[in-house]
A tleap script that builds the chain and sets N, CA, C and O, in Angstrom:
source leaprc.protein.ff14SB
mol = sequence {
  NMET ASN ASP PRO GLN GLU VAL GLY ALA ARG
  PHE GLY ALA MET ILE LEU GLY GLY GLU LEU
  SER GLU GLY PRO PRO ASP PRO ASP SER PRO
  LEU GLY ARG LEU ARG ALA TRP SER ASP GLU
  HIE GLY SER ASP ARG LEU THR PRO ASP HIE
  VAL ARG ALA ALA ILE GLU GLY ARG PRO LEU
  PRO PRO PRO CALA
}
set mol.1.N position { 64.416 69.105 -16.297 }
set mol.1.CA position { 65.641 68.728 -15.619 }
set mol.1.C position { 66.815 69.456 -16.261 }
set mol.1.O position { 67.628 68.847 -16.957 }
set mol.2.N position { 66.895 70.730 -16.029 }
set mol.2.CA position { 68.004 71.504 -16.568 }
set mol.2.C position { 69.082 71.756 -15.537 }
set mol.2.O position { 70.138 72.290 -15.877 }
set mol.3.N position { 68.849 71.388 -14.290 }
set mol.3.CA position { 69.824 71.606 -13.230 }
set mol.3.C position { 70.861 70.484 -13.273 }
set mol.3.O position { 70.518 69.322 -13.056 }
set mol.4.N position { 72.125 70.816 -13.552 }
set mol.4.CA position { 73.159 69.770 -13.651 }
set mol.4.C position { 73.302 68.951 -12.365 }
set mol.4.O position { 73.595 67.757 -12.423 }
set mol.5.N position { 73.097 69.582 -11.213 }
set mol.5.CA position { 73.222 68.851 -9.953 }
set mol.5.C position { 72.112 67.801 -9.824 }
set mol.5.O position { 72.360 66.688 -9.362 }
set mol.6.N position { 70.897 68.156 -10.229 }
set mol.6.CA position { 69.794 67.187 -10.163 }
set mol.6.C position { 70.017 66.049 -11.155 }
set mol.6.O position { 69.779 64.884 -10.836 }
set mol.7.N position { 70.467 66.386 -12.340 }
set mol.7.CA position { 70.742 65.357 -13.342 }
set mol.7.C position { 71.804 64.396 -12.807 }
set mol.7.O position { 71.653 63.179 -12.920 }
set mol.8.N position { 72.880 64.938 -12.225 }
set mol.8.CA position { 73.943 64.100 -11.672 }
set mol.8.C position { 73.457 63.232 -10.527 }
set mol.8.O position { 73.828 62.062 -10.429 }
set mol.9.N position { 72.621 63.804 -9.653 }
set mol.9.CA position { 72.102 63.038 -8.513 }
set mol.9.C position { 71.207 61.899 -8.990 }
set mol.9.O position { 71.298 60.777 -8.491 }
set mol.10.N position { 70.348 62.191 -9.950 }
set mol.10.CA position { 69.459 61.137 -10.469 }
set mol.10.C position { 70.253 60.051 -11.189 }
set mol.10.O position { 69.946 58.866 -11.062 }
set mol.11.N position { 71.270 60.454 -11.941 }
set mol.11.CA position { 72.105 59.471 -12.629 }
set mol.11.C position { 72.839 58.607 -11.606 }
set mol.11.O position { 72.875 57.384 -11.745 }
set mol.12.N position { 73.424 59.226 -10.581 }
set mol.12.CA position { 74.122 58.469 -9.539 }
set mol.12.C position { 73.199 57.483 -8.843 }
set mol.12.O position { 73.578 56.339 -8.594 }
set mol.13.N position { 71.985 57.928 -8.530 }
set mol.13.CA position { 71.019 57.032 -7.888 }
set mol.13.C position { 70.681 55.867 -8.811 }
set mol.13.O position { 70.569 54.725 -8.366 }
set mol.14.N position { 70.519 56.163 -10.098 }
set mol.14.CA position { 70.181 55.115 -11.060 }
set mol.14.C position { 71.306 54.086 -11.148 }
set mol.14.O position { 71.041 52.885 -11.193 }
set mol.15.N position { 72.539 54.535 -11.173 }
set mol.15.CA position { 73.691 53.632 -11.253 }
set mol.15.C position { 73.767 52.745 -10.008 }
set mol.15.O position { 74.133 51.573 -10.093 }
set mol.16.N position { 73.417 53.317 -8.852 }
set mol.16.CA position { 73.483 52.575 -7.592 }
set mol.16.C position { 72.222 51.749 -7.321 }
set mol.16.O position { 72.136 51.065 -6.301 }
set mol.17.N position { 71.248 51.811 -8.229 }
set mol.17.CA position { 70.039 51.012 -8.069 }
set mol.17.C position { 68.996 51.662 -7.177 }
set mol.17.O position { 68.117 50.978 -6.652 }
set mol.18.N position { 69.082 52.963 -7.002 }
set mol.18.CA position { 68.114 53.669 -6.163 }
set mol.18.C position { 67.320 54.660 -6.986 }
set mol.18.O position { 67.369 54.657 -8.216 }
set mol.19.N position { 66.597 55.496 -6.294 }
set mol.19.CA position { 65.865 56.555 -6.961 }
set mol.19.C position { 65.704 57.715 -5.996 }
set mol.19.O position { 65.680 57.523 -4.780 }
set mol.20.N position { 65.594 58.916 -6.536 }
set mol.20.CA position { 65.353 60.093 -5.720 }
set mol.20.C position { 63.859 60.330 -5.637 }
set mol.20.O position { 63.136 60.145 -6.617 }
set mol.21.N position { 63.404 60.734 -4.482 }
set mol.21.CA position { 61.984 60.974 -4.291 }
set mol.21.C position { 61.804 62.182 -3.391 }
set mol.21.O position { 62.592 62.403 -2.472 }
set mol.22.N position { 60.785 62.947 -3.651 }
set mol.22.CA position { 60.488 64.094 -2.805 }
set mol.22.C position { 59.416 63.764 -1.781 }
set mol.22.O position { 59.173 64.555 -0.870 }
set mol.23.N position { 58.776 62.622 -1.909 }
set mol.23.CA position { 57.736 62.219 -0.975 }
set mol.23.C position { 58.313 61.341 0.127 }
set mol.23.O position { 59.506 61.038 0.127 }
set mol.24.N position { 57.472 60.937 1.053 }
set mol.24.CA position { 57.946 60.058 2.130 }
set mol.24.C position { 58.318 58.678 1.577 }
set mol.24.O position { 57.793 58.258 0.546 }
set mol.25.N position { 59.222 57.979 2.264 }
set mol.25.CA position { 59.616 56.650 1.790 }
set mol.25.C position { 58.481 55.639 1.972 }
set mol.25.O position { 57.591 55.822 2.803 }
set mol.26.N position { 58.534 54.588 1.189 }
set mol.26.CA position { 57.575 53.489 1.320 }
set mol.26.C position { 57.664 52.955 2.757 }
set mol.26.O position { 58.767 52.672 3.225 }
set mol.27.N position { 56.540 52.810 3.467 }
set mol.27.CA position { 56.590 52.336 4.855 }
set mol.27.C position { 57.247 50.970 5.020 }
set mol.27.O position { 57.748 50.658 6.100 }
set mol.28.N position { 57.253 50.156 3.979 }
set mol.28.CA position { 57.862 48.828 4.066 }
set mol.28.C position { 59.349 48.833 3.708 }
set mol.28.O position { 60.015 47.805 3.829 }
set mol.29.N position { 59.869 49.972 3.272 }
set mol.29.CA position { 61.292 50.057 2.933 }
set mol.29.C position { 62.107 50.203 4.215 }
set mol.29.O position { 61.563 50.582 5.252 }
set mol.30.N position { 63.408 49.906 4.153 }
set mol.30.CA position { 64.234 50.087 5.354 }
set mol.30.C position { 64.150 51.512 5.923 }
set mol.30.O position { 64.034 51.690 7.135 }
set mol.31.N position { 64.209 52.515 5.052 }
set mol.31.CA position { 64.127 53.891 5.531 }
set mol.31.C position { 62.757 54.190 6.131 }
set mol.31.O position { 62.660 54.869 7.153 }
set mol.32.N position { 61.711 53.690 5.506 }
set mol.32.CA position { 60.362 53.890 6.042 }
set mol.32.C position { 60.199 53.251 7.414 }
set mol.32.O position { 59.571 53.830 8.301 }
set mol.33.N position { 60.761 52.065 7.589 }
set mol.33.CA position { 60.678 51.385 8.891 }
set mol.33.C position { 61.466 52.147 9.954 }
set mol.33.O position { 61.016 52.273 11.092 }
set mol.34.N position { 62.653 52.659 9.577 }
set mol.34.CA position { 63.454 53.427 10.529 }
set mol.34.C position { 62.753 54.734 10.910 }
set mol.34.O position { 62.779 55.141 12.071 }
set mol.35.N position { 62.135 55.379 9.938 }
set mol.35.CA position { 61.425 56.628 10.247 }
set mol.35.C position { 60.242 56.370 11.166 }
set mol.35.O position { 60.001 57.149 12.088 }
set mol.36.N position { 59.501 55.295 10.934 }
set mol.36.CA position { 58.362 54.974 11.801 }
set mol.36.C position { 58.853 54.663 13.215 }
set mol.36.O position { 58.243 55.100 14.191 }
set mol.37.N position { 59.943 53.916 13.333 }
set mol.37.CA position { 60.485 53.581 14.648 }
set mol.37.C position { 60.923 54.847 15.366 }
set mol.37.O position { 60.638 55.024 16.550 }
set mol.38.N position { 61.623 55.737 14.644 }
set mol.38.CA position { 62.116 56.959 15.289 }
set mol.38.C position { 60.981 57.909 15.634 }
set mol.38.O position { 61.091 58.663 16.602 }
set mol.39.N position { 59.891 57.896 14.870 }
set mol.39.CA position { 58.721 58.709 15.231 }
set mol.39.C position { 58.133 58.234 16.551 }
set mol.39.O position { 57.653 59.037 17.350 }
set mol.40.N position { 58.175 56.932 16.774 }
set mol.40.CA position { 57.601 56.359 17.991 }
set mol.40.C position { 58.542 56.461 19.189 }
set mol.40.O position { 58.101 56.741 20.304 }
set mol.41.N position { 59.849 56.233 18.958 }
set mol.41.CA position { 60.790 56.130 20.080 }
set mol.41.C position { 61.811 57.265 20.154 }
set mol.41.O position { 62.488 57.417 21.170 }
set mol.42.N position { 61.927 58.046 19.111 }
set mol.42.CA position { 62.900 59.134 19.084 }
set mol.42.C position { 64.123 58.782 18.266 }
set mol.42.O position { 64.711 57.714 18.436 }
set mol.43.N position { 64.503 59.689 17.375 }
set mol.43.CA position { 65.639 59.408 16.490 }
set mol.43.C position { 66.958 59.344 17.243 }
set mol.43.O position { 67.911 58.729 16.764 }
set mol.44.N position { 67.030 59.963 18.408 }
set mol.44.CA position { 68.275 59.919 19.181 }
set mol.44.C position { 68.533 58.530 19.766 }
set mol.44.O position { 69.624 58.267 20.271 }
set mol.45.N position { 67.551 57.649 19.703 }
set mol.45.CA position { 67.713 56.298 20.244 }
set mol.45.C position { 68.050 55.268 19.167 }
set mol.45.O position { 68.258 54.094 19.475 }
set mol.46.N position { 68.105 55.705 17.897 }
set mol.46.CA position { 68.494 54.795 16.811 }
set mol.46.C position { 69.974 54.469 16.923 }
set mol.46.O position { 70.788 55.334 17.246 }
set mol.47.N position { 70.309 53.236 16.658 }
set mol.47.CA position { 71.697 52.788 16.714 }
set mol.47.C position { 72.056 52.104 15.384 }
set mol.47.O position { 71.174 51.825 14.572 }
set mol.48.N position { 73.330 51.841 15.169 }
set mol.48.CA position { 73.719 51.081 13.977 }
set mol.48.C position { 73.034 49.712 13.906 }
set mol.48.O position { 72.795 49.207 12.809 }
set mol.49.N position { 72.716 49.103 15.051 }
set mol.49.CA position { 72.004 47.818 15.050 }
set mol.49.C position { 70.610 47.960 14.440 }
set mol.49.O position { 70.138 47.050 13.759 }
set mol.50.N position { 69.953 49.088 14.680 }
set mol.50.CA position { 68.634 49.324 14.090 }
set mol.50.C position { 68.742 49.434 12.571 }
set mol.50.O position { 67.939 48.863 11.834 }
set mol.51.N position { 69.748 50.178 12.119 }
set mol.51.CA position { 69.941 50.350 10.678 }
set mol.51.C position { 70.255 49.006 10.028 }
set mol.51.O position { 69.700 48.680 8.978 }
set mol.52.N position { 71.131 48.234 10.640 }
set mol.52.CA position { 71.491 46.915 10.110 }
set mol.52.C position { 70.252 46.014 10.032 }
set mol.52.O position { 70.041 45.328 9.032 }
set mol.53.N position { 69.435 46.022 11.093 }
set mol.53.CA position { 68.221 45.195 11.106 }
set mol.53.C position { 67.260 45.632 10.009 }
set mol.53.O position { 66.653 44.792 9.346 }
set mol.54.N position { 67.116 46.941 9.813 }
set mol.54.CA position { 66.206 47.431 8.770 }
set mol.54.C position { 66.683 47.009 7.389 }
set mol.54.O position { 65.882 46.576 6.561 }
set mol.55.N position { 67.983 47.133 7.135 }
set mol.55.CA position { 68.530 46.747 5.829 }
set mol.55.C position { 68.362 45.251 5.585 }
set mol.55.O position { 68.074 44.827 4.466 }
set mol.56.N position { 68.544 44.453 6.637 }
set mol.56.CA position { 68.433 42.988 6.507 }
set mol.56.C position { 66.990 42.500 6.535 }
set mol.56.O position { 66.736 41.316 6.314 }
set mol.57.N position { 66.041 43.395 6.804 }
set mol.57.CA position { 64.630 43.006 6.833 }
set mol.57.C position { 64.191 42.360 8.141 }
set mol.57.O position { 63.107 41.782 8.219 }
set mol.58.N position { 65.031 42.457 9.167 }
set mol.58.CA position { 64.676 41.890 10.469 }
set mol.58.C position { 63.866 42.895 11.266 }
set mol.58.O position { 63.880 44.082 10.940 }
set mol.59.N position { 63.153 42.454 12.313 }
set mol.59.CA position { 62.458 43.397 13.181 }
set mol.59.C position { 63.456 44.329 13.867 }
set mol.59.O position { 64.562 43.919 14.220 }
set mol.60.N position { 63.058 45.569 14.050 }
set mol.60.CA position { 63.941 46.519 14.709 }
set mol.60.C position { 63.939 46.253 16.209 }
set mol.60.O position { 62.887 46.012 16.801 }
set mol.61.N position { 65.130 46.297 16.825 }
set mol.61.CA position { 65.217 46.036 18.269 }
set mol.61.C position { 64.440 47.086 19.062 }
set mol.61.O position { 64.251 48.209 18.594 }
set mol.62.N position { 63.991 46.719 20.260 }
set mol.62.CA position { 63.322 47.716 21.106 }
set mol.62.C position { 64.317 48.793 21.524 }
set mol.62.O position { 65.526 48.587 21.423 }
set mol.63.N position { 63.828 49.933 21.990 }
set mol.63.CA position { 64.750 50.989 22.413 }
set mol.63.C position { 65.633 50.522 23.575 }
set mol.63.O position { 65.200 49.764 24.444 }
set mol.64.N position { 66.862 50.989 23.562 }
set mol.64.CA position { 67.800 50.615 24.622 }
set mol.64.C position { 67.606 51.498 25.842 }
set mol.64.O position { 68.307 51.334 26.841 }
savepdb mol mol.pdb
quit
């Protein structure tokens, strides 16, 4: 880890309680659920309500 930008990004993620990953997100995480939904229905159909539901752990609404 000699790249200052990577060090800064990892530190920022750590401070915010997150982590950087190069692999796919955990399927049970909010991002993993949103990616699975968008793979099935299309990312252009995602709305702020979908993101809010994923963050809150609720089922994602059907496509509009």
